[in-house]
Amino acid sequence: MVKLAEWRGKEIFRKNGIPLPRGRVIRSPEEARAAAESGDVPLPCVVKAQVLAGGRGKGGAVRFANSPAEAEAAARAILGTEFKGETVREVLLEEKLPIAKEFYVSLTLDRSARLPLLMVSAQGGVEIENVAEEAILRLPIHPFIGLAAYERRKAARQLGVAGPTAKALESLLDRLWWVFQKEDAELVEINPLALVGDGLVALDAKVIVEDDATFRHPEYADIRDDRTPLEEVAREEGIAFVQLDGNIGVIANGAGLTMATLDVLQKFGGRPGVFLDLGGTDDPSKVTQAFLLMARAKPASVFLNIFGGVTRCDTVARGLVDAMKQVPEGERFPLVARIRGNNETEGIAILRSAGVISLRELEESARAAVASAGGRP
Amino acid sequence: MSVLVDGDTRVLVQGITGHQGTVHTVQMKAFGSKVVAGTTPGKGGQTVDGVPVFDSVEEAVATTGANASCIFVPAPFARDAFLEAVDAGIRLAVVVTEHIPFHDMLTMYHYARLRGARIIGPNCPGIAAPGKAKVGIIPNVVFRPGRVGVVSRSGTLTYEIVSGIKDVGLGQSTCIGLGGDPVVGTSFVDALPWFEEDPDTDVIVMVGEIGGTAEEEAAEYLHHHLDKPVVAYIAGRSAPPGKRMGHAGAIIARGRGTAESKVRALEGAGVRVAQFPYEIPGLVAQLLQEHGRR
């Protein structure tokens, strides 16, 4: 998933006519002073670190300024600091508004109903997980119809707003629904949505774009989560890379088989470390790539569990044996390889003659992997 | 009898000239499926392993009477391929393609409902009824005709489990891989009644994984509506919360979707739950014996 920083989310809101405080994103203290001096950002203003983690207010990553000098000082205090593991590189300056009330609005996916879900609550400004169920209105939305007028009215009643505020909410919900679809979002959330006078203003913006839809959104190509170099390589190769805290490297194909492999290893006292999931493929070149990637993670031992579809096991086994030779002498590790499918007897023979522990059953293979990592199954 | 497919299934392969489409056309034919047509826009007139290729689904259906589609078309074009198939009269589509945005899948799912069509997948291995037909990519070697029905959210783990059932001398009636994406065309609750009604199925094996609530919903359903014995396995009991385990759906978030909750729900519904995949064949044999089927 691609999580957008607040200012990026707000850029999208702005383009789609969702009301926002006047503000600017800055990258240096001097820019902060200039923005306040020029009146681009009216004073008093809020100075917010642009990090993805929550709890910025309590964590000192949100400050207030009454003058250009204070804006500069606040930006200087925040920029370059670490907030829950993220470095603050951008700061959003926004006018401070007189807030009468704070609401919550979001659109997400309801997997079981297979429908988008609108959630609305009069209790905004706090984590939605901490709001009582009965204080949240949940409206499933049919994708072919969108929000019906009566549903928008229902949302207004939930927030207890009427007249021009209700009209403002109805227009905002339509725009939010449009953003949810057009941006291929997993989540669009405004928390808090502030009542200012009789109007509504989005004080925060949380937009998460679905990974699988990034082909429609080249504009997000420059956004990278904080990934380690190994994770980055895996991503480029289309291999799912997950770091757990053990010492046995696991390579498997398919999410279900990977998880089952971890479950069995743990049963015998093994502690899975890095695991690589190739997806459904048994492409020998991908198996080889994964093996070499795993070698760079320096595991105590490796358990490779592949169920072949169309590729023959002996072909995968030969590729693996070749890859083993590419790992420098001092960095080699015990390997337990289980490759199931066509020609598996030949595959096992090839692996065994190269010094690999190769067994047919999952249970005995897992025991061997735990033993080779120094554990006692 | 079998579930969804049988000897009369006439398979269309959308994206037949791609690597996957070609490889699996050969495999489906070897399994015994009647693969009657393929499509790739712009490649009409070619053949793949003797199967005629058409530019459009409309022509393929008109010429060959295809009535089920296996979709290998890349993700950006998969929604269009599916809509084309439904509009040409296809009522069963197995979508093998992975990484389809869920917004596209929402359109596909609700359009299918509107038109009375059925989607299996996306990102799924498909359906196979040994001795009858296969629409999808499950390896042929794992099967043998029999009376165990298999329905699964996983791909390769399904191969592993189906193969284990064969290794103990049993066989399968029909196996369906539903896929593990956030929005799937067919869930356990949709598929379980087909197996209940299938006279060729004596016992049902259900393979789930962490994330979502599909297994809990299935438990609730089968408790009230199913008489046939069920064996289940849930992958991911050792998975830590908050880690996405490959499938976009396989994540324990906000305390929901844990293996414990699924196992509890299934056991409460009278399902025999295996702790590890290799325990499944033994439990299946045991249930068959208890029910006097063996």
XYZ file of C-alpha atoms in Angstrom:
671
model
C 0.000 0.000 0.000
C 1.120 3.541 -0.699
C 0.413 5.764 2.297
C 0.323 9.389 1.300
C 1.652 12.067 3.644
C -0.962 14.547 4.884
C 0.097 17.296 2.461
C -0.167 14.959 -0.531
C -3.602 13.844 0.591
C -4.600 17.472 0.957
C -3.326 18.280 -2.557
C -5.797 15.670 -3.826
C -8.561 17.125 -1.651
C -7.825 20.622 -2.924
C -8.032 19.517 -6.576
C -11.383 17.915 -5.842
C -12.927 20.852 -4.017
C -12.805 19.545 -0.450
C -12.441 22.595 1.864
C -9.068 22.924 3.633
C -7.306 25.441 5.875
C -4.996 27.771 3.934
C -1.503 26.346 4.110
C 1.796 25.401 2.513
C 4.275 22.557 2.717
C 7.843 23.713 3.455
C 11.219 21.990 3.619
C 13.348 24.556 5.496
C 12.893 26.948 8.474
C 13.515 29.941 6.158
C 10.651 28.848 3.915
C 8.422 28.688 6.993
C 9.248 32.284 7.927
C 8.696 33.479 4.350
C 5.309 31.715 4.109
C 4.123 33.376 7.326
C 5.533 36.796 6.373
C 3.980 36.858 2.930
C 0.559 36.000 4.300
C 0.393 32.727 2.257
C -0.196 31.127 5.620
C -2.270 33.437 7.876
C -1.227 33.718 11.529
C -1.637 32.220 14.045
C -0.683 28.963 12.358
C -0.172 25.264 13.014
C 3.177 23.650 12.170
C 2.813 19.909 11.495
C 5.533 17.307 10.828
C 4.746 15.318 7.661
C 5.230 11.775 8.900
C 2.965 8.767 8.395
C 2.783 7.631 12.025
C -0.146 8.681 14.192
C -0.064 10.484 17.539
C 1.763 13.549 16.215
C -0.011 15.968 18.572
C 0.981 14.114 21.737
C 4.453 13.366 20.372
C 5.436 17.034 19.951
C 5.333 16.875 16.151
C 2.595 19.525 15.965
C 3.351 23.074 17.153
C 1.781 26.509 17.027
C 3.170 29.875 15.922
C 1.933 33.450 16.314
C 4.633 35.229 14.305
C 6.959 34.528 11.338
C 9.845 34.108 13.814
C 7.884 31.530 15.802
C 6.947 29.716 12.593
C 10.631 29.538 11.651
C 11.604 28.326 15.126
C 8.871 25.680 15.171
C 9.912 24.395 11.743
C 13.560 24.319 12.844
C 12.627 22.321 15.943
C 10.766 19.703 13.940
C 12.668 19.350 10.652
C 15.302 16.623 10.633
C 14.068 15.015 13.854
C 13.044 11.386 14.096
C 9.399 10.626 14.788
C 8.613 6.957 15.485
C 11.433 5.915 13.175
C 10.689 8.384 10.358
C 12.843 11.405 9.612
C 10.852 14.641 9.266
C 11.726 16.125 5.867
C 8.607 18.184 5.258
C 6.450 20.386 7.423
C 2.943 21.622 6.725
C 2.080 25.168 7.821
C -1.627 25.918 8.083
C -3.797 28.721 9.423
C -5.246 27.952 12.854
C -9.031 27.974 12.633
C -11.666 28.542 15.331
C -13.035 25.002 15.651
C -16.556 24.584 17.022
C -16.706 20.780 16.735
C -14.734 17.809 15.363
C -16.256 14.984 13.278
C -15.001 11.790 11.628
C -15.564 10.676 8.020
C -13.956 7.840 6.058
C -14.364 5.520 3.079
C -12.861 2.061 3.068
C -13.558 -1.469 1.815
C -15.835 -3.942 3.582
C -14.315 -7.242 2.470
C -17.132 -9.510 3.619
C -19.854 -7.412 2.015
C -17.625 -6.740 -1.017
C -18.760 -3.115 -0.894
C -17.157 0.240 -0.132
C -18.070 1.435 3.354
C -18.736 5.000 4.482
C -18.185 5.613 8.179
C -19.348 8.790 9.867
C -19.164 9.793 13.511
C -19.880 12.939 15.519
C -16.893 11.992 17.696
C -13.929 13.147 15.654
C -10.384 13.973 16.603
C -9.803 10.648 18.345
C -8.817 7.245 16.911
C -11.926 5.659 15.403
C -11.008 2.363 17.138
C -11.705 4.131 20.441
C -15.166 5.351 19.460
C -18.132 3.264 20.643
C -19.781 1.170 17.875
C -23.164 2.866 18.368
C -21.590 6.288 17.804
C -20.497 5.306 14.266
C -22.808 5.264 11.259
C -21.788 2.612 8.719
C -23.218 2.893 5.223
C -22.296 0.292 2.572
C -22.158 1.914 -0.873
C -23.011 0.096 -4.073
C -20.263 0.922 -6.580
C -22.709 1.283 -9.496
C -24.888 3.772 -7.632
C -22.617 5.733 -5.349
C -24.009 7.727 -2.468
C -27.750 8.220 -2.652
C -29.226 11.546 -1.504
C -31.049 9.886 1.392
C -27.756 8.378 2.583
C -26.107 11.786 2.600
C -29.042 13.115 4.636
C -28.653 10.204 7.019
C -24.981 11.095 7.481
C -25.925 14.723 8.236
C -28.408 13.550 10.873
C -25.682 11.357 12.412
C -23.458 14.436 12.812
C -26.378 16.513 14.057
C -25.893 19.181 11.397
C -28.591 20.983 9.406
C -29.060 23.884 6.983
C -25.920 25.120 5.186
C -23.689 22.732 7.196
C -25.729 19.737 6.061
C -25.437 20.976 2.466
C -21.672 21.341 2.923
C -21.446 17.781 4.265
C -23.464 16.346 1.388
C -21.213 18.005 -1.176
C -18.087 16.923 0.718
C -19.245 13.282 0.828
C -19.795 13.239 -2.927
C -16.321 14.611 -3.501
C -14.814 12.121 -1.072
C -16.522 9.219 -2.863
C -15.082 10.487 -6.128
C -11.585 10.680 -4.611
C -11.907 7.139 -3.191
C -12.625 5.726 -6.632
C -10.431 7.912 -8.790
C -7.372 7.530 -6.574
C -7.836 3.737 -6.196
C -7.806 4.276 -2.465
C -7.945 1.598 0.227
C -8.733 4.335 2.709
C -9.719 7.984 2.558
C -10.130 9.447 6.018
C -10.776 12.930 7.369
C -10.192 13.012 11.100
C -10.944 15.559 12.302
C -13.403 17.169 9.969
C -13.917 20.525 11.664
C -17.019 22.622 12.003
C -15.850 26.214 11.452
C -18.691 28.749 11.469
C -21.365 26.878 9.538
C -18.864 25.318 7.138
C -16.740 22.150 7.221
C -12.959 21.984 6.835
C -10.702 18.920 6.509
C -8.017 19.431 9.173
C -6.253 16.157 8.379
C -6.081 13.880 5.333
C -5.244 10.203 5.281
C -5.161 8.621 1.848
C -3.839 5.101 1.257
C -3.570 4.001 -2.368
C -3.735 0.310 -3.220
C -0.415 -1.182 -4.345
C -1.990 -3.146 -7.171
C -3.388 0.052 -8.691
C -0.079 1.909 -8.925
C 0.024 1.201 -12.678
C -2.716 3.836 -12.951
C -0.823 6.265 -10.725
C 2.677 7.008 -12.010
C 2.551 10.160 -9.848
C 3.340 8.040 -6.783
C 6.366 6.280 -8.261
C 8.721 8.437 -6.161
C 7.099 7.437 -2.849
C 9.023 4.778 -1.009
C 8.262 3.355 2.373
C 11.362 3.031 4.519
C 12.621 -0.250 3.112
C 15.947 -1.925 3.726
C 18.104 -2.487 0.608
C 17.221 -6.208 0.634
C 13.502 -5.421 0.790
C 13.949 -3.034 -2.110
C 15.646 -5.701 -4.267
C 12.920 -8.218 -3.394
C 10.243 -5.730 -4.344
C 11.825 -5.106 -7.709
C 11.956 -8.851 -8.360
C 8.302 -9.270 -7.346
C 9.184 -11.394 -4.307
C 7.379 -10.806 -1.011
C 10.018 -10.216 1.665
C 9.081 -10.309 5.321
C 11.489 -9.965 8.234
C 10.655 -11.931 11.379
C 12.958 -12.176 14.385
C 14.357 -15.728 14.062
C 17.380 -17.236 12.318
C 15.969 -19.726 9.791
C 15.517 -18.323 6.293
C 12.406 -19.594 4.522
C 11.812 -19.581 0.780
C 8.454 -20.810 -0.434
C 6.031 -20.136 -3.272
C 2.591 -18.852 -2.400
C 1.317 -17.104 0.730
C -0.593 -20.097 2.113
C 2.302 -22.524 1.690
C 4.716 -19.988 3.179
C 2.558 -19.543 6.262
C 2.055 -23.304 6.634
C 5.847 -23.745 6.422
C 6.381 -21.186 9.200
C 3.729 -22.886 11.317
C 5.459 -26.265 11.040
C 8.921 -24.825 11.715
C 7.641 -23.166 14.857
C 6.048 -26.403 16.016
C 9.514 -28.003 16.110
C 11.019 -25.066 17.981
C 12.421 -23.333 14.913
C 12.484 -19.555 14.745
C 11.795 -18.287 11.232
C 13.749 -15.185 10.235
C 13.592 -13.658 6.791
C 11.020 -15.280 4.563
C 10.638 -14.900 0.853
C 7.410 -15.726 -0.922
C 7.804 -16.143 -4.671
C 4.052 -16.029 -5.238
C 2.481 -18.898 -7.144
C 5.437 -19.295 -9.498
C 7.955 -22.133 -9.737
C 10.058 -20.369 -12.362
C 13.612 -21.749 -11.818
C 15.230 -18.340 -12.419
C 13.050 -16.807 -9.733
C 13.916 -19.589 -7.282
C 17.594 -18.912 -7.970
C 17.188 -15.155 -7.488
C 15.391 -15.715 -4.207
C 18.142 -18.034 -3.012
C 20.863 -15.469 -3.753
C 18.820 -12.745 -2.084
C 18.411 -14.966 0.961
C 22.181 -15.583 1.083
C 22.674 -11.826 1.533
C 20.464 -11.905 4.645
C 23.012 -14.293 6.307
C 20.632 -16.879 7.808
C 21.801 -19.709 10.131
C 20.112 -22.184 7.795
C 17.598 -22.104 4.982
C 14.444 -24.114 4.389
C 13.242 -23.988 0.809
C 9.746 -25.353 0.258
C 8.490 -25.175 -3.310
C 5.472 -26.881 -4.810
C 6.056 -26.971 -8.539
C 3.228 -26.370 -10.971
C 4.418 -26.932 -14.486
C 8.203 -26.722 -14.101
C 9.968 -30.017 -13.467
C 11.561 -30.427 -10.030
C 14.883 -31.515 -11.539
C 15.080 -28.236 -13.477
C 14.477 -26.206 -10.305
C 16.990 -28.381 -8.409
C 19.717 -27.855 -11.030
C 19.202 -24.077 -10.898
C 19.450 -24.147 -7.130
C 22.665 -26.180 -7.129
C 24.219 -23.697 -9.570
C 23.145 -20.791 -7.356
C 24.745 -22.415 -4.306
C 28.110 -22.313 -6.044
C 27.782 -18.532 -6.395
C 27.701 -18.018 -2.622
C 31.271 -17.337 -1.325
C 32.823 -20.223 0.653
C 32.779 -18.464 4.039
C 29.136 -17.394 3.741
C 27.546 -20.749 3.000
C 24.818 -22.173 5.227
C 23.018 -25.495 5.596
C 20.162 -25.899 3.118
C 17.091 -28.083 3.438
C 15.201 -28.154 0.159
C 11.856 -29.732 -0.521
C 10.690 -29.453 -4.110
C 7.408 -31.173 -4.917
C 5.735 -31.800 -8.266
C 6.752 -33.377 -11.569
C 9.966 -35.469 -11.596
C 10.499 -35.021 -7.883
C 12.591 -38.193 -7.447
C 15.172 -36.864 -9.936
C 15.078 -33.485 -8.166
C 15.807 -35.076 -4.784
C 18.735 -37.059 -6.262
C 20.308 -33.928 -7.774
C 20.002 -31.999 -4.513
C 21.376 -34.810 -2.346
C 24.424 -35.286 -4.564
C 25.178 -31.574 -4.029
C 25.072 -31.936 -0.246
C 21.595 -30.534 0.228
C 19.236 -32.193 2.696
C 16.280 -33.135 0.530
C 13.275 -34.955 1.956
C 9.827 -35.520 0.535
C 7.587 -34.807 3.528
C 6.976 -31.415 5.105
C 7.220 -32.660 8.679
C 10.615 -34.360 8.365
C 11.954 -31.479 6.263
C 10.982 -28.956 8.933
C 12.676 -31.045 11.653
C 15.835 -31.172 9.578
C 15.758 -27.405 9.024
C 15.427 -26.734 12.751
C 18.267 -29.162 13.531
C 20.540 -27.594 10.914
C 19.999 -24.147 12.476
C 21.300 -25.508 15.757
C 17.937 -26.102 17.371
C 16.811 -29.371 18.933
C 13.559 -30.583 17.388
C -21.726 -35.018 -11.029
C -19.128 -32.545 -9.888
C -19.096 -28.907 -8.892
C -19.267 -26.080 -11.496
C -17.484 -27.975 -14.273
C -18.021 -31.347 -15.954
C -17.414 -33.193 -19.209
C -19.626 -30.680 -21.064
C -17.579 -27.660 -20.021
C -16.219 -25.935 -23.145
C -13.275 -23.821 -22.074
C -12.207 -20.492 -23.544
C -8.729 -19.221 -22.621
C -8.490 -15.416 -22.574
C -4.879 -14.372 -23.035
C -4.040 -17.723 -24.666
C -0.993 -16.472 -26.592
C 0.822 -15.293 -23.429
C 3.320 -17.611 -21.714
C 0.963 -18.678 -18.922
C -2.027 -18.965 -21.235
C -0.155 -21.244 -23.616
C 1.438 -23.448 -20.948
C -1.839 -23.988 -19.138
C -3.844 -24.583 -22.301
C -1.591 -27.589 -22.919
C -1.976 -28.698 -19.283
C -5.773 -28.318 -19.273
C -6.033 -30.404 -22.435
C -3.778 -33.063 -20.927
C -6.122 -33.144 -17.909
C -9.010 -33.894 -20.267
C -10.656 -30.476 -20.521
C -12.316 -29.475 -23.766
C -10.393 -26.300 -24.545
C -12.302 -25.041 -27.579
C -11.056 -21.503 -28.125
C -8.652 -18.783 -27.077
C -8.632 -15.028 -27.451
C -5.951 -12.381 -27.789
C -6.976 -9.139 -29.497
C -5.038 -8.819 -32.760
C -4.001 -12.482 -32.910
C -7.171 -13.978 -34.367
C -6.508 -16.761 -36.881
C -3.529 -18.259 -35.046
C -3.681 -21.545 -33.148
C -2.157 -22.579 -29.793
C -1.650 -26.322 -29.400
C -4.370 -26.814 -31.998
C -6.811 -24.433 -30.275
C -8.153 -21.662 -32.546
C -7.425 -18.088 -31.442
C -10.010 -15.323 -31.946
C -9.833 -11.531 -31.684
C -12.936 -11.291 -29.526
C -14.890 -13.427 -27.075
C -18.039 -12.808 -29.091
C -16.523 -14.552 -32.152
C -15.035 -17.331 -30.012
C -18.379 -18.118 -28.381
C -20.335 -17.890 -31.659
C -17.920 -20.230 -33.423
C -17.099 -22.768 -30.719
C -19.895 -22.669 -28.128
C -17.431 -21.923 -25.320
C -19.264 -21.701 -21.964
C -16.524 -21.109 -19.392
C -13.528 -18.806 -19.467
C -10.077 -19.048 -17.928
C -8.590 -15.537 -17.759
C -4.802 -15.015 -17.893
C -4.992 -11.436 -19.192
C -2.576 -9.041 -17.352
C -4.055 -7.072 -14.430
C -4.520 -3.696 -16.173
C -6.742 -5.368 -18.798
C -8.399 -8.097 -16.728
C -11.561 -6.155 -15.887
C -12.200 -5.488 -19.551
C -11.555 -9.125 -20.464
C -14.065 -10.248 -17.864
C -16.765 -7.772 -18.932
C -16.274 -8.871 -22.533
C -16.737 -12.515 -21.549
C -19.925 -11.856 -19.588
C -21.393 -9.733 -22.376
C -20.672 -12.573 -24.817
C -22.723 -14.942 -22.679
C -20.042 -16.631 -20.556
C -21.420 -17.406 -17.092
C -18.370 -18.972 -15.419
C -15.020 -17.181 -15.314
C -11.913 -18.417 -13.528
C -9.637 -15.397 -13.079
C -6.050 -16.568 -12.632
C -4.554 -13.070 -13.034
C -2.965 -11.652 -9.876
C -2.637 -8.021 -8.733
C -6.025 -6.866 -10.016
C -6.949 -3.637 -8.146
C -9.852 -4.299 -5.787
C -11.750 -1.354 -7.251
C -11.747 -3.231 -10.581
C -12.753 -6.391 -8.798
C -15.699 -4.602 -7.153
C -16.977 -3.713 -10.619
C -16.422 -7.263 -11.855
C -18.114 -8.856 -8.855
C -21.202 -6.657 -8.914
C -21.521 -6.881 -12.689
C -21.328 -10.670 -12.410
C -24.145 -10.626 -9.863
C -26.253 -8.415 -12.069
C -25.811 -10.713 -15.061
C -25.998 -14.034 -13.232
C -22.347 -14.905 -13.826
C -19.907 -16.541 -11.432
C -16.297 -15.506 -10.822
C -13.739 -17.808 -9.231
C -10.717 -15.774 -8.122
C -8.986 -13.511 -8.905
C -5.414 -14.582 -8.157
C -6.588 -18.171 -7.852
C -5.577 -21.619 -9.101
C -9.079 -22.434 -10.411
C -11.279 -25.519 -10.480
C -10.530 -29.141 -11.228
C -12.794 -32.183 -11.254
C -10.534 -35.204 -11.892
C -11.650 -37.298 -14.867
C -13.886 -34.474 -16.087
C -12.420 -31.030 -16.536
C -9.990 -28.459 -15.214
C -10.310 -24.694 -15.641
C -7.199 -23.182 -14.106
C -3.619 -24.008 -13.246
C -3.563 -26.658 -10.504
C -0.885 -29.223 -11.475
C -2.390 -32.352 -13.028
C -0.145 -34.720 -11.036
C -1.784 -34.030 -7.661
C -5.187 -35.387 -8.656
C -6.943 -38.679 -8.772
C -10.730 -39.177 -9.043
C -12.401 -39.703 -5.696
C -14.967 -38.399 -3.232
C -13.188 -35.653 -1.286
C -14.254 -32.089 -2.106
C -11.623 -29.397 -1.557
C -12.232 -25.656 -1.255
C -9.319 -23.374 -0.472
C -8.187 -19.757 -0.223
C -4.610 -20.713 -1.053
C -2.761 -21.686 -4.219
C 0.299 -23.886 -3.808
C -0.848 -24.954 -0.337
C -3.887 -26.436 -2.073
C -1.570 -28.449 -4.334
C 0.268 -29.683 -1.252
C -2.941 -30.747 0.476
C -4.620 -32.275 -2.588
C -1.437 -34.207 -3.251
C -1.400 -35.447 0.353
C -4.962 -36.751 -0.085
C -3.847 -38.662 -3.180
C -0.802 -40.073 -1.340
C -3.027 -41.911 1.163
C -4.978 -43.548 -1.641
C -7.989 -41.228 -1.659
C -9.114 -38.956 -4.471
C -10.997 -35.737 -5.120
C -14.471 -35.028 -6.512
C -13.863 -31.342 -7.212
C -11.232 -28.908 -5.984
C -11.805 -25.145 -6.040
C -9.148 -22.534 -5.260
C -10.922 -19.286 -4.350
C -7.879 -16.995 -4.163
C -6.757 -14.841 -1.249
C -7.415 -11.301 -2.482
C -9.404 -8.726 -0.484
C -12.376 -9.036 -2.852
C -13.069 -12.511 -4.228
C -15.823 -13.561 -6.611
C -16.584 -16.687 -4.609
C -16.178 -17.191 -0.866
C -16.435 -20.305 1.289
C -20.066 -19.479 2.048
C -20.814 -19.391 -1.703
C -18.959 -22.631 -2.449
C -19.901 -24.876 0.500
C -23.527 -25.475 -0.625
C -22.302 -26.756 -4.007
C -20.305 -29.476 -2.256
C -23.189 -30.253 0.103
C -25.434 -30.828 -2.905
C -22.862 -32.718 -4.972
C -23.672 -36.472 -4.809
C -20.036 -37.287 -5.647
C -18.658 -35.559 -2.546
C -18.605 -37.417 0.800
C -16.351 -35.143 2.825
C -15.240 -31.538 2.436
C -11.748 -30.177 3.085
C -11.638 -26.443 3.716
C -8.294 -24.644 3.603
C -8.290 -21.150 5.059
C -5.734 -18.659 6.174
C -5.420 -15.742 8.585
C -6.957 -12.392 7.715
C -10.553 -11.354 7.064
C -13.564 -13.186 8.460
C -14.411 -15.616 5.627
C -13.675 -18.682 7.796
C -15.818 -17.418 10.678
C -18.687 -16.769 8.266
C -18.194 -20.250 6.786
C -18.318 -21.778 10.283
C -21.612 -20.029 10.987
C -23.026 -21.180 7.650
C -21.984 -24.800 7.821
C -23.145 -25.145 11.403
C -26.708 -24.479 10.240
C -26.792 -25.712 6.656
C -24.275 -28.515 6.133
C -24.655 -32.203 6.920
C -21.478 -33.492 5.266
C -18.391 -33.817 7.458
C -15.773 -31.068 7.118
C -12.034 -31.040 7.820
C -10.385 -27.618 7.982
C -6.901 -26.194 8.164
C -5.962 -22.564 8.802
C -2.531 -21.406 7.648
C -0.724 -18.726 9.618
C -1.167 -19.634 13.267
C 2.423 -18.563 13.932
C 2.072 -15.251 12.043
C 2.675 -12.108 14.100
C -0.036 -9.388 14.075
C 0.393 -6.500 11.673
C 2.631 -8.360 9.186
C 1.252 -8.786 5.712
C 2.082 -12.392 4.843
C 2.115 -12.316 1.037
C -1.577 -12.338 0.207
C -3.016 -8.858 0.567
C -5.735 -10.448 2.674
C -3.418 -12.389 4.979
C -2.866 -9.941 7.796
C -3.941 -9.855 11.406
C -5.158 -6.310 11.926
C -6.851 -4.784 14.942
C -7.141 -8.198 16.559
C -9.334 -9.527 13.755
C -8.564 -12.434 11.484
C -6.469 -14.490 13.892
C -6.038 -18.244 13.472
C -7.380 -18.756 17.027
C -10.686 -17.049 16.230
C -11.112 -19.103 13.041
C -10.196 -22.411 14.670
C -12.564 -21.709 17.574
C -15.444 -20.843 15.241
C -14.877 -23.937 13.090
C -14.509 -26.316 16.021
C -17.632 -24.803 17.554
C -19.451 -25.704 14.341
C -18.337 -29.329 14.600
C -15.501 -29.125 12.077
C -12.401 -31.280 12.602
C -9.490 -28.806 12.441
C -5.992 -29.997 11.494
C -3.095 -28.214 13.180
C -0.754 -28.846 10.262
C -1.379 -29.640 6.597
C -0.027 -33.187 6.836
C -2.700 -34.098 9.385
C -5.500 -33.536 6.862
C -5.441 -36.877 4.982
C -5.603 -38.813 8.265
C -8.558 -36.762 9.519
C -10.345 -37.210 6.188
C -9.880 -40.992 6.310
C -11.092 -41.044 9.918
C -14.246 -39.030 9.117
C -15.039 -41.228 6.129
C -14.811 -44.260 8.360
C -17.011 -42.691 11.061
C -19.602 -41.849 8.442
C -19.457 -45.378 7.037
C -18.183 -44.280 3.652
C -15.118 -46.426 3.630
